PDB file of C-alpha atoms in Angstrom:
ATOM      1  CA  UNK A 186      -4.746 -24.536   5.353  1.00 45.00           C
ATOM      2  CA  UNK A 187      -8.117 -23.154   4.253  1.00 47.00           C
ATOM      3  CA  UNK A 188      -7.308 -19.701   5.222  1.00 51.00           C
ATOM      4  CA  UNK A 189      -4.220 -20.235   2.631  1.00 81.00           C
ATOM      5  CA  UNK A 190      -6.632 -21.640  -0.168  1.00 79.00           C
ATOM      6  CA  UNK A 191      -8.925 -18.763   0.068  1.00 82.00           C
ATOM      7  CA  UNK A 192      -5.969 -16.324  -0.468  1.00 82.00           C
ATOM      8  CA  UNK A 193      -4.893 -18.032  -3.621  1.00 88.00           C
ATOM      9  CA  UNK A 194      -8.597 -18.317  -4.829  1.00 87.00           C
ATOM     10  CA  UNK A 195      -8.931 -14.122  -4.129  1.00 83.00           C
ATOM     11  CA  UNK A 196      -5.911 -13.944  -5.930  1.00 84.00           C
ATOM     12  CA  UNK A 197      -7.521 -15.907  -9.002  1.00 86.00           C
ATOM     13  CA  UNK A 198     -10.345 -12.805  -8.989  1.00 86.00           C
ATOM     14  CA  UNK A 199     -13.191 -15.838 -10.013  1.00 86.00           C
ATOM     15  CA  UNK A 200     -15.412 -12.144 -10.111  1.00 82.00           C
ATOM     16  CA  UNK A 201     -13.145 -12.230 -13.534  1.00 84.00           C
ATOM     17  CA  UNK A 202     -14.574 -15.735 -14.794  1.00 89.00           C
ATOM     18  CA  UNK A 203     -17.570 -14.997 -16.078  1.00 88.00           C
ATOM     19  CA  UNK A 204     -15.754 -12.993 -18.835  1.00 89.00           C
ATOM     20  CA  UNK A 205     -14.260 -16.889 -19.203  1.00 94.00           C
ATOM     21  CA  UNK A 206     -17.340 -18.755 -19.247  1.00 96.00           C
ATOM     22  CA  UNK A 207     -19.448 -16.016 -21.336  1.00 97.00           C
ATOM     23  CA  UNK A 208     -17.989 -17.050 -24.875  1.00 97.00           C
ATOM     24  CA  UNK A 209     -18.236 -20.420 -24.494  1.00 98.00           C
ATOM     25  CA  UNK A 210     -21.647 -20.309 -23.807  1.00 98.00           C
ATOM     26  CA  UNK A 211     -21.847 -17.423 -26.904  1.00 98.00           C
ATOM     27  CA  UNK A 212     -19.893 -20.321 -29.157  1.00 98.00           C
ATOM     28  CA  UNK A 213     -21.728 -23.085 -28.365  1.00 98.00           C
ATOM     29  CA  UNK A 214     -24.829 -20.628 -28.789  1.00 98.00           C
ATOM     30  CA  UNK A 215     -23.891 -20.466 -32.667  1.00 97.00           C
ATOM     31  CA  UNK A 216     -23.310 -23.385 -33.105  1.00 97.00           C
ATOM     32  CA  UNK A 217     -26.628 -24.340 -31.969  1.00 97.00           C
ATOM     33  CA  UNK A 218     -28.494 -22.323 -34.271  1.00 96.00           C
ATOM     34  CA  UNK A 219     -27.043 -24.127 -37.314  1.00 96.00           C
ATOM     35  CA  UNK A 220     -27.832 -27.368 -35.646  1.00 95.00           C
ATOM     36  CA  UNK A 221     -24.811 -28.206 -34.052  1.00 95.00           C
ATOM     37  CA  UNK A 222     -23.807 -29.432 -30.690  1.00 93.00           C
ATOM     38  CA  UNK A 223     -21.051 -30.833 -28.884  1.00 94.00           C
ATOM     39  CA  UNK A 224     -21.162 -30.298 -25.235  1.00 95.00           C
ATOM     40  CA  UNK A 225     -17.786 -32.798 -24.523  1.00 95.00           C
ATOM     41  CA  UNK A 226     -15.831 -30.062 -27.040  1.00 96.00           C
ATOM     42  CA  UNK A 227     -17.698 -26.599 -25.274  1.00 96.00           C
ATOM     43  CA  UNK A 228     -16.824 -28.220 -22.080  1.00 97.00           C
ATOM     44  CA  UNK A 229     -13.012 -28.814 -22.993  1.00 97.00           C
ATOM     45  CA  UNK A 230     -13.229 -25.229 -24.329  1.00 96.00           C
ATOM     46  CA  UNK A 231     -14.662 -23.845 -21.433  1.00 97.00           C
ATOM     47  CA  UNK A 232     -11.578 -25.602 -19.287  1.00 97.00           C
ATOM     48  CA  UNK A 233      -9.210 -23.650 -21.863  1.00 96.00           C
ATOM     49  CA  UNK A 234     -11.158 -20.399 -21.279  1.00 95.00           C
ATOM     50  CA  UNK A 235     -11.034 -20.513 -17.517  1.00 96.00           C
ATOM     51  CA  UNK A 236      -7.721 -21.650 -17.022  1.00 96.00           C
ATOM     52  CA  UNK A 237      -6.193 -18.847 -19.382  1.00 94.00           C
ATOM     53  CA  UNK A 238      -8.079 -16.328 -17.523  1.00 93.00           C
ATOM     54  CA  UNK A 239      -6.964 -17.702 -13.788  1.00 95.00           C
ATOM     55  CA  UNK A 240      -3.451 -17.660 -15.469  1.00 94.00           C
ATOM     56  CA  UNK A 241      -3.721 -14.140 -16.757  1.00 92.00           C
ATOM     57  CA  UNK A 242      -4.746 -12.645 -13.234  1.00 91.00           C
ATOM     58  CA  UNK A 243      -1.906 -14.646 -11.371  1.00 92.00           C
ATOM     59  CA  UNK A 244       0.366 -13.581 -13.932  1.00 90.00           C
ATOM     60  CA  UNK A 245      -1.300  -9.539 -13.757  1.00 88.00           C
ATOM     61  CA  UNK A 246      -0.591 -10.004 -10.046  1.00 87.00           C
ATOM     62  CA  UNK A 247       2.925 -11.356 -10.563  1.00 88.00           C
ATOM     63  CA  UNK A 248       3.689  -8.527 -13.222  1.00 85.00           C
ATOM     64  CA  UNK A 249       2.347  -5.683 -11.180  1.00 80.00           C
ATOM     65  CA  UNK A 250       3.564  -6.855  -7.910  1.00 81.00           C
ATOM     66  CA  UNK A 251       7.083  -6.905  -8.790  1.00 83.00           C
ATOM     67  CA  UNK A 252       6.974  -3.544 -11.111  1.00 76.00           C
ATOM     68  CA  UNK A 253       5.312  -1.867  -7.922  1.00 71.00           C
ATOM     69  CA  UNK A 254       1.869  -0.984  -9.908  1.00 64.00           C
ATOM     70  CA  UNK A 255      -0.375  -2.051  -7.039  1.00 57.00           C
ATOM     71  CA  UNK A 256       1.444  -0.530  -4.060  1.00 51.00           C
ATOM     72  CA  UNK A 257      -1.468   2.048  -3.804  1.00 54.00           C
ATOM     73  CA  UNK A 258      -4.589  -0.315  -4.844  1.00 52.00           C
ATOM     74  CA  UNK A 259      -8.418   0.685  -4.292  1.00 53.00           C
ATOM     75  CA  UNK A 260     -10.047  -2.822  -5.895  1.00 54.00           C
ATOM     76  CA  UNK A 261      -9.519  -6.509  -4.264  1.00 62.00           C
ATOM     77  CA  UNK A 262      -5.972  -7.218  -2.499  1.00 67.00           C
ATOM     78  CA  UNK A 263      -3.152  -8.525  -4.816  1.00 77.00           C
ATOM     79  CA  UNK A 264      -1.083 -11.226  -3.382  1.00 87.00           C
ATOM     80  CA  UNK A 265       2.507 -10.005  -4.339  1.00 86.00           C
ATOM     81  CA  UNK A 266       1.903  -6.701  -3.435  1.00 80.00           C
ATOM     82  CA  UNK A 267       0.277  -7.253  -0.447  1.00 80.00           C
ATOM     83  CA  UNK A 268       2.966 -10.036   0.876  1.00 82.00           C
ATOM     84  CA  UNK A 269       0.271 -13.049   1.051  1.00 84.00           C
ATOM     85  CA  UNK A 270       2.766 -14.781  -1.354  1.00 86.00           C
ATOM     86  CA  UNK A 271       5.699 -14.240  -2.698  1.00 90.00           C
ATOM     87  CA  UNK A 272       6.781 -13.298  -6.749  1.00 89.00           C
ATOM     88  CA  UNK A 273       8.334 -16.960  -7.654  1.00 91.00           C
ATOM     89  CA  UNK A 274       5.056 -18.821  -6.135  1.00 91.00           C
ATOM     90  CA  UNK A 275       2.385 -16.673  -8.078  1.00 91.00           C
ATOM     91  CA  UNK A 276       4.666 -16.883 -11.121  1.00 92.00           C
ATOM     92  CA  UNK A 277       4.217 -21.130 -10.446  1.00 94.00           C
ATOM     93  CA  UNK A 278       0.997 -20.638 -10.225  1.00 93.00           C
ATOM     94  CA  UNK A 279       0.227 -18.373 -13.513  1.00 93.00           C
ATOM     95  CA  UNK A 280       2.612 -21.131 -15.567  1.00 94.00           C
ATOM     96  CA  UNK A 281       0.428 -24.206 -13.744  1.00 96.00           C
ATOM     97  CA  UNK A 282      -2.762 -22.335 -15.033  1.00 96.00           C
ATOM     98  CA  UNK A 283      -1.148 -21.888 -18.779  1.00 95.00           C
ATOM     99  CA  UNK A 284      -0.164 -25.559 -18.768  1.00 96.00           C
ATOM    100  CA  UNK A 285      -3.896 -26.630 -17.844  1.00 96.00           C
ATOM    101  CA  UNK A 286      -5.170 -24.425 -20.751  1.00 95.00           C
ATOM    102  CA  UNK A 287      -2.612 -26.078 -22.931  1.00 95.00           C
ATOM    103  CA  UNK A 288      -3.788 -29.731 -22.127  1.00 96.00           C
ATOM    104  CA  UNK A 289      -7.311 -29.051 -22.542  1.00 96.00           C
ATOM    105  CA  UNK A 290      -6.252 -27.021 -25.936  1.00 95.00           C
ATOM    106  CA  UNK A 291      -4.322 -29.591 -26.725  1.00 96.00           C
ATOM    107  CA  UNK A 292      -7.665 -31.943 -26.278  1.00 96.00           C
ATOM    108  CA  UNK A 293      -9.915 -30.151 -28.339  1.00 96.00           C
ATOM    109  CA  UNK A 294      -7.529 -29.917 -31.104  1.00 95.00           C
ATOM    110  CA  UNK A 295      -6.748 -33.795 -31.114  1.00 95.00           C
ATOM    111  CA  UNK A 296     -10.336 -34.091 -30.933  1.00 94.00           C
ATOM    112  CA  UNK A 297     -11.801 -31.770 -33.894  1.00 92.00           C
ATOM    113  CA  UNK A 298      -8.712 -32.394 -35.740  1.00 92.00           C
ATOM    114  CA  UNK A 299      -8.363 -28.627 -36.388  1.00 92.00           C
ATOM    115  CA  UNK A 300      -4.343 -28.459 -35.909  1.00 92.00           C
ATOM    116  CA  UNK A 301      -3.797 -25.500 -36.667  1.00 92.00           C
ATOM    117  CA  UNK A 302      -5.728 -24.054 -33.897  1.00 92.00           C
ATOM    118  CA  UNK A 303      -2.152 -25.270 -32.175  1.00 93.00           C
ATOM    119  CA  UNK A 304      -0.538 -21.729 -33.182  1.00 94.00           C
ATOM    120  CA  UNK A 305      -3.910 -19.886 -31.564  1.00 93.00           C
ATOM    121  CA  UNK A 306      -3.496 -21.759 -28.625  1.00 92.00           C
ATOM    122  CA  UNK A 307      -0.008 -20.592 -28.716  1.00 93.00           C
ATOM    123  CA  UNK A 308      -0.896 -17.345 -29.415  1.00 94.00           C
ATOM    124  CA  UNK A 309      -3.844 -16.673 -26.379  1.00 92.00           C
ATOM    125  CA  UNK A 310      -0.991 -18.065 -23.767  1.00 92.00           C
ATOM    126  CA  UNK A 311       1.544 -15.532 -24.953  1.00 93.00           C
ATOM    127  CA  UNK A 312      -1.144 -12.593 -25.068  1.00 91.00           C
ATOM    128  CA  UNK A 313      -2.045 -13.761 -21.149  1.00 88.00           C
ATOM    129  CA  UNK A 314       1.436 -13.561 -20.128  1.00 89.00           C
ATOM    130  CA  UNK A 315       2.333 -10.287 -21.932  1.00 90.00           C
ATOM    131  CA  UNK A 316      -0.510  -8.322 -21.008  1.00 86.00           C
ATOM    132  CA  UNK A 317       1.490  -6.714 -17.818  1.00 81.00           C
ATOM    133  CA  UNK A 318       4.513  -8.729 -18.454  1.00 82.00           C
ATOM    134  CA  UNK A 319       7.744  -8.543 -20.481  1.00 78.00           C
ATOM    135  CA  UNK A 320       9.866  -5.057 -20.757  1.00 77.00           C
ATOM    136  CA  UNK A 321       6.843  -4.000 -22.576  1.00 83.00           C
ATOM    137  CA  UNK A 322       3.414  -5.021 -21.378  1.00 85.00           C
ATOM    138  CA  UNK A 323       0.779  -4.135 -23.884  1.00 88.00           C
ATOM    139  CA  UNK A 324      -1.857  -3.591 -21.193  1.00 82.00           C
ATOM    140  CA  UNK A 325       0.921  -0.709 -20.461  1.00 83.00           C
ATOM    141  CA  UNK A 326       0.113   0.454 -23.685  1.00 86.00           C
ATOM    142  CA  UNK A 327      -3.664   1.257 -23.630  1.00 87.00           C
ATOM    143  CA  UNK A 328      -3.912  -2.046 -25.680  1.00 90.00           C
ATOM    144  CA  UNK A 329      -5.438  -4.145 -23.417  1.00 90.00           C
ATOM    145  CA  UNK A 330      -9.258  -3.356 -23.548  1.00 92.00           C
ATOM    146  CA  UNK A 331      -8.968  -4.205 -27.725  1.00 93.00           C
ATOM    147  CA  UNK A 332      -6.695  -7.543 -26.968  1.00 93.00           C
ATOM    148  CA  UNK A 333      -9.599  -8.391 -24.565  1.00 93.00           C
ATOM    149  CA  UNK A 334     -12.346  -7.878 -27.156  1.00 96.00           C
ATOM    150  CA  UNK A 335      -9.951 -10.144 -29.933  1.00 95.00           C
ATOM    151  CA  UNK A 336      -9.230 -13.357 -27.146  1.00 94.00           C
ATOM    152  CA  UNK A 337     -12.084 -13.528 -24.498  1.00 93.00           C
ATOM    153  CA  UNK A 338     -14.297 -12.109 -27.244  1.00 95.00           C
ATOM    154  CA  UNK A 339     -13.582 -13.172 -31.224  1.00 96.00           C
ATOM    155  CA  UNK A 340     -11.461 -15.788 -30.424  1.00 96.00           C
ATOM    156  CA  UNK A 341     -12.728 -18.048 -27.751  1.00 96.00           C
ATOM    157  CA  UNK A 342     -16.276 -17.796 -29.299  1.00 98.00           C
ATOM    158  CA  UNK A 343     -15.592 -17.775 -32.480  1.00 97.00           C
ATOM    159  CA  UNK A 344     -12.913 -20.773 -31.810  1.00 96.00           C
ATOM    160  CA  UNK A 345     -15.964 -22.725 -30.054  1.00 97.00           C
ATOM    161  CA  UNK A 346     -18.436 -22.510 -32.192  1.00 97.00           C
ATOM    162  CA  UNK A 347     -15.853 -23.569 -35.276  1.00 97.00           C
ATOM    163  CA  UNK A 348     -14.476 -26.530 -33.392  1.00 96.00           C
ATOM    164  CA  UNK A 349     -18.577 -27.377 -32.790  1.00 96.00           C
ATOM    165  CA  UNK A 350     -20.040 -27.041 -36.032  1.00 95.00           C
ATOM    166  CA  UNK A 351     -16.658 -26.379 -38.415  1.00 93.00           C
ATOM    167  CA  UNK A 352     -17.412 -23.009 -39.623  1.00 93.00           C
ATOM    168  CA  UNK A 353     -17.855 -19.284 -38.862  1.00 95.00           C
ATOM    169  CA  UNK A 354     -21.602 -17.905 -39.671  1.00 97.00           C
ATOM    170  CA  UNK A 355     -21.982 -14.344 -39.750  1.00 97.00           C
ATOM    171  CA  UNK A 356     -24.247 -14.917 -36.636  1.00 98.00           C
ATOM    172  CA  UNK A 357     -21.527 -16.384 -34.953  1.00 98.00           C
ATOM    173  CA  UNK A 358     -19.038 -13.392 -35.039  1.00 98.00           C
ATOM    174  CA  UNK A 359     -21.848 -10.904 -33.902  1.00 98.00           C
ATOM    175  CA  UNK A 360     -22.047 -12.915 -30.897  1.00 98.00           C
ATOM    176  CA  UNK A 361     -18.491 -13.018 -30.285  1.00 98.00           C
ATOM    177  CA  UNK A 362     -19.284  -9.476 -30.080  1.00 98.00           C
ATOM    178  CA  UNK A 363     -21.691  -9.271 -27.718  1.00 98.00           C
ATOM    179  CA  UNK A 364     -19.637 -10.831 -24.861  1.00 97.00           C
ATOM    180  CA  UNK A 365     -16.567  -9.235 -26.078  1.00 97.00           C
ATOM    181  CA  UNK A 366     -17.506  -5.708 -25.841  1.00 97.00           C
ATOM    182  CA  UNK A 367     -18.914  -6.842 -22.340  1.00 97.00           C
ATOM    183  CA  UNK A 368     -15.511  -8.315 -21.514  1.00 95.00           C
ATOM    184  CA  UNK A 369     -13.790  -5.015 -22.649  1.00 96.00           C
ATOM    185  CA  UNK A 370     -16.499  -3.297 -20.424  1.00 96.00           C
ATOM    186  CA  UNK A 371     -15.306  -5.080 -16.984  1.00 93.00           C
ATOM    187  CA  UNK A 372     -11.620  -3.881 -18.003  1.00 92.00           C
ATOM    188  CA  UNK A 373     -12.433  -0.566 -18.504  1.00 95.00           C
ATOM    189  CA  UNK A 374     -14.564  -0.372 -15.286  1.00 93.00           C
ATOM    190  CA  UNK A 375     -11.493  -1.824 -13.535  1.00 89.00           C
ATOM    191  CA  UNK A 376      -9.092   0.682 -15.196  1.00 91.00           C
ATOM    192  CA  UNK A 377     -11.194   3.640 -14.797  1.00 93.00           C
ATOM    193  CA  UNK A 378     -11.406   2.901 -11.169  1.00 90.00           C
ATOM    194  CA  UNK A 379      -7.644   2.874 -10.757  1.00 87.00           C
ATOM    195  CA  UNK A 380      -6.610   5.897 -13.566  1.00 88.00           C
ATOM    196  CA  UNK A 381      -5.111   8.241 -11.024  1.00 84.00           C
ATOM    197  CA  UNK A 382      -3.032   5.263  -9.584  1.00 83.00           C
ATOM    198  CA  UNK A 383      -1.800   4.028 -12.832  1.00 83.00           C
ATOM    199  CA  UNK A 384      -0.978   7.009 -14.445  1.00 86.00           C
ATOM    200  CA  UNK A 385       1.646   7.248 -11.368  1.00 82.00           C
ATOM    201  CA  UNK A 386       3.273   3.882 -11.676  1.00 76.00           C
ATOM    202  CA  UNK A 387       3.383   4.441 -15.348  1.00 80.00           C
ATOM    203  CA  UNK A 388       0.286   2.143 -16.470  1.00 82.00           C
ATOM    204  CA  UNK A 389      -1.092   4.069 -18.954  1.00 88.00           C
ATOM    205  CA  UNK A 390      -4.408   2.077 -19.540  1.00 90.00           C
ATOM    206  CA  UNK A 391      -6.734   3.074 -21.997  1.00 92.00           C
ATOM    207  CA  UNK A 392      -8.880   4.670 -19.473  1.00 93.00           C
ATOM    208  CA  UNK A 393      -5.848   6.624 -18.132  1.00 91.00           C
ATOM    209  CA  UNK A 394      -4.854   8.146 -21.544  1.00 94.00           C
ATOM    210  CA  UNK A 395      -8.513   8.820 -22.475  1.00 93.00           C
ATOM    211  CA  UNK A 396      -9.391  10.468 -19.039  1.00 93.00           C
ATOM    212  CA  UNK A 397     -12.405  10.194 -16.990  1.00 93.00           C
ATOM    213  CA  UNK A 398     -15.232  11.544 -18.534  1.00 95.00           C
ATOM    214  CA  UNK A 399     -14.517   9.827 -22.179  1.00 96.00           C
ATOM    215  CA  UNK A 400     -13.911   6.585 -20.526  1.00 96.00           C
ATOM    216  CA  UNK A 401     -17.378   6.447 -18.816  1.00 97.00           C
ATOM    217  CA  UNK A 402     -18.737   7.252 -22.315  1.00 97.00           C
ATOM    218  CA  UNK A 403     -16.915   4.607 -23.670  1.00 97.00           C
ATOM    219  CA  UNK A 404     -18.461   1.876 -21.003  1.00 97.00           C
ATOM    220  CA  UNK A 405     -22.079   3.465 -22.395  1.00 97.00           C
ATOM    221  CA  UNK A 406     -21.251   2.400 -25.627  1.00 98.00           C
ATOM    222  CA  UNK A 407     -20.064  -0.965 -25.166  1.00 98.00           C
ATOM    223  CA  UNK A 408     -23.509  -1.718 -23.516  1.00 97.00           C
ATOM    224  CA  UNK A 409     -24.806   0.217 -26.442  1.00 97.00           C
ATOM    225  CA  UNK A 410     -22.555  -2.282 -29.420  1.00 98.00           C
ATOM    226  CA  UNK A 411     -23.789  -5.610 -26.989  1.00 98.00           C
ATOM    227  CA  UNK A 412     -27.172  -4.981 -27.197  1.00 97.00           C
ATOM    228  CA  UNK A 413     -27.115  -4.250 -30.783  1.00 98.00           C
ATOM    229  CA  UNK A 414     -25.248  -7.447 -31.629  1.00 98.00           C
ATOM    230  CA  UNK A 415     -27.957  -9.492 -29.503  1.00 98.00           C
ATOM    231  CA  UNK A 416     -30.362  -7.485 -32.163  1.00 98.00           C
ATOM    232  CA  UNK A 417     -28.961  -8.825 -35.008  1.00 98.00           C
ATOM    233  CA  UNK A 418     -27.793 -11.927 -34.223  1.00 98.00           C
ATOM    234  CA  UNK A 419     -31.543 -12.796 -33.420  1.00 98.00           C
ATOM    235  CA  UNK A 420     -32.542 -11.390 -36.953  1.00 97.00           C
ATOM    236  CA  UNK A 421     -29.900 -13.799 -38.683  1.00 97.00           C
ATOM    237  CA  UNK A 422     -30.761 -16.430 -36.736  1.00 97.00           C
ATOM    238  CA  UNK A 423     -34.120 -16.819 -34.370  1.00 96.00           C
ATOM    239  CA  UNK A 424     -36.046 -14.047 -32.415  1.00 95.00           C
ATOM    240  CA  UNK A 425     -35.734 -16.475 -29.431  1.00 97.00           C
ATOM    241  CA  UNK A 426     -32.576 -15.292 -28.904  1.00 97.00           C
ATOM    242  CA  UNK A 427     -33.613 -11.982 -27.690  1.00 97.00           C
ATOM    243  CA  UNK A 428     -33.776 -13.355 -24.575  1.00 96.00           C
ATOM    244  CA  UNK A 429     -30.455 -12.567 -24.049  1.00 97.00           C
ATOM    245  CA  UNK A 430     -31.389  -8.862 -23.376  1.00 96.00           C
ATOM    246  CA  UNK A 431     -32.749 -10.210 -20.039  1.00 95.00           C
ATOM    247  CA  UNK A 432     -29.115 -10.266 -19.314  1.00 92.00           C
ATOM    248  CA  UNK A 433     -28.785  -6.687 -20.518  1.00 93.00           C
ATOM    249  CA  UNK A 434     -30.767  -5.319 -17.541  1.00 94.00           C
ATOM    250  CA  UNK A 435     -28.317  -5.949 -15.050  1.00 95.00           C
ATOM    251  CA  UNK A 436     -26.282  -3.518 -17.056  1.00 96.00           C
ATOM    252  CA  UNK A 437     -28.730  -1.007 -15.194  1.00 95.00           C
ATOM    253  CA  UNK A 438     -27.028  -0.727 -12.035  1.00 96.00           C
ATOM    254  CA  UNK A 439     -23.480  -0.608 -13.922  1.00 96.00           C
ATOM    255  CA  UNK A 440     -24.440   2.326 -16.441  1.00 97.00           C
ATOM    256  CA  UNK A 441     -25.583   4.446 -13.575  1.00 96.00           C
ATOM    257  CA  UNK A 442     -23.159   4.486 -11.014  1.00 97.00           C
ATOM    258  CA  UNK A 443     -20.362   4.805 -14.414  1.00 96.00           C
ATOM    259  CA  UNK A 444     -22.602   7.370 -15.443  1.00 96.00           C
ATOM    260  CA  UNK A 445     -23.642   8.666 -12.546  1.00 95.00           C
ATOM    261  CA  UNK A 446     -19.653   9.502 -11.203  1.00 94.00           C
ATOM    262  CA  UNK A 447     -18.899   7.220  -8.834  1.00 93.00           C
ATOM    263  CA  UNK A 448     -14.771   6.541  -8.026  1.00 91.00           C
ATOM    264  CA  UNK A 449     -13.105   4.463  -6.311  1.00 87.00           C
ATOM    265  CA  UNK A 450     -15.112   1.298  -4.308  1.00 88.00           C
ATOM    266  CA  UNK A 451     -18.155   2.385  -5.540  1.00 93.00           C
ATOM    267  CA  UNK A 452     -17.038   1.441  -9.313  1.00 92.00           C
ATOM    268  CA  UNK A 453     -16.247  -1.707  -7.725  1.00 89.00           C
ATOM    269  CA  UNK A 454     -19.737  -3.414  -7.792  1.00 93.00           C
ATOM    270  CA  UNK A 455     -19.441  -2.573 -11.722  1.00 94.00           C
ATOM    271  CA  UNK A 456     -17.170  -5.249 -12.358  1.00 91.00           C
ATOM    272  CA  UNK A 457     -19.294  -8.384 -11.070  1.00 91.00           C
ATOM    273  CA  UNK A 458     -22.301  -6.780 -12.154  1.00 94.00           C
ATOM    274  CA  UNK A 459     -21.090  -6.724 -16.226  1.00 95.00           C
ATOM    275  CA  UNK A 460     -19.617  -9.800 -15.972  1.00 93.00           C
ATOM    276  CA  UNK A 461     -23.209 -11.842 -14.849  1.00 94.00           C
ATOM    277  CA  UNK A 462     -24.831  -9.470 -17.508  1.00 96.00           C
ATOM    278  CA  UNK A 463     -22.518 -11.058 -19.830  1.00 97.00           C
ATOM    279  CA  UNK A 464     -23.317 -14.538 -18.693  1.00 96.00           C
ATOM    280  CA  UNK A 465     -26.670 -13.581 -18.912  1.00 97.00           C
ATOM    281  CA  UNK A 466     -26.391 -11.997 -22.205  1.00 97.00           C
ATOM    282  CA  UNK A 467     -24.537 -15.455 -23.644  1.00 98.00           C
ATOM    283  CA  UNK A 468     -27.074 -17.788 -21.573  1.00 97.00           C
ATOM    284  CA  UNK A 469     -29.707 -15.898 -23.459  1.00 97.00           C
ATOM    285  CA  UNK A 470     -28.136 -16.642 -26.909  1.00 98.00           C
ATOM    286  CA  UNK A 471     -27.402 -20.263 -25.960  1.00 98.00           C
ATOM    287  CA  UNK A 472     -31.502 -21.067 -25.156  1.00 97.00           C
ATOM    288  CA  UNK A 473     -32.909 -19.162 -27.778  1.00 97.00           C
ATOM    289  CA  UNK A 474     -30.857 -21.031 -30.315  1.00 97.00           C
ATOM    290  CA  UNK A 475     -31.355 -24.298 -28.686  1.00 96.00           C
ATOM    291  CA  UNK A 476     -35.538 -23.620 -28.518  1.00 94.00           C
ATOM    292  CA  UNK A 477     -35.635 -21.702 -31.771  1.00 83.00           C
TER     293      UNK A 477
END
């Protein structure tokens, strides 16, 4: 029985969740500089966040598994394509994560009394589901790094800190872009590790269409936009936020070995790594708006 827990809780990649928990933290964080809090809401949207991202990667695994994209995979084992489960019971399992993230959606709204957020609830479960699935899967496309950036970036932080404090500061959308360009960043390290892979089973991933070298220039520069959004965010709101960068320097590690050339499981430490610098990076935000 454990041994078949742990194989569905690899296949939910939690390595991937701090790209969940990041905006929520970010959200709340702007909020908190305008003198808002509501922890009972950030913790409702923090459910939402989580179980959107567990239901993307079941429903990546799902998508790729049956399409044959991860027949010949270097990262973490995939449970369709490896056999651990089969296609109808990871597809269960994506849907059971959606309808979570729809409850706890469906919370918040009732509980703001922002209905309308109904149709972007609606809109982040399709978006999860199309990403590798459908006849054709945007994260095919060399869309998925921006779609990223829009959900687990603008939106969920954005979305937070609007149902917290009922608006949208300038300061607020800077730090949905902070942990957004971070979140693109662990996508891009994951698709430039698998380029020569998905360019043969037809996953053209932005990575794979912009080719090697440009894509580890790309990774440089979404460290480069975080950082600068932690600037100004702090100069609209309170220099106490710079703690954030603390976060940033975990980015060390990742910026050298992308930099640096490393393929296959050596890019694979990359992905963890940017995701606690964006926890970090958010964490910052959050305590240097709460003590400034």
């Amino acid at each position: 029985m454990n041994e078949k827990l742990s194989v569905w809780v690899a296949g939910a990649r939690p390595r991937t969740l701090p790209a969940a928990v990041a905006p929520i933290l970010a959200g709340a964080a702007g909020a908190a500089a305008v003198g808002h809090t509501g922890w009972g809401l950030a913790a409702l949207c923090l459910l939402v966040a989580l179980a959107l991202q567990v239901g993307v990667n079941y429903a990546n695994d799902y998508s790729d598994g049956v399409r044959g994209t991860d027949d010949q995979r270097v990262g973490p084992t995939r449970l369709v394509a490896s056999g651990l489960a089969t296609p109808a019971a990871v597809k269960r399992a994506a849907f059971l994560a959606f309808g979570v993230a729809g409850v706890a959606g469906l919370a918040v709204v009732a509980l703001s009394g922002h209905w309308w957020l109904l149709l972007v609830g609606v809109l982040c479960i399709l978006a999860a589901w199309y990403y590798t699935g459908g006849s054709r899967p945007y994260g095919y496309l060399g869309l998925g790094e921006v779609m990223v950036f829009v959900f687990f970036g603008l939106v969920a932080t954005i979305g937070t800190g609007y149902v917290i404090a009922g608006g949208a500061p300038p300061h607020l959308w800077l730090a949905a872009t902070a942990v957004g360009v971070l979140a693109s960043a662990i996508l891009v390290a994951n698709n430039l590790r698998d380029i020569a892979t998905d360019r043969v089973a037809g996953k053209m991933t932005l990575p794979a269409r912009l080719g090697d070298g440009a894509t580890r220039r790309f990774f440089a520069l979404l460290v480069v936009v975080a950082v600068a959004a932690v600037v100004g965010y702090a100069a609209l709101t309170t220099w106490w936020a710079l703690l954030a960068l603390a976060g940033a320097l975990v980015l060390a590690d990742p910026l050298r070995r992308v930099l640096g050339g490393a393929t296959g499981r050596e890019l694979i430490p990359v992905i963890p790594a940017t995701g606690f610098a964006e926890i970090g990076i958010a964490a910052g935000l959050l305590v240097g708006s709460l003590v400034g």
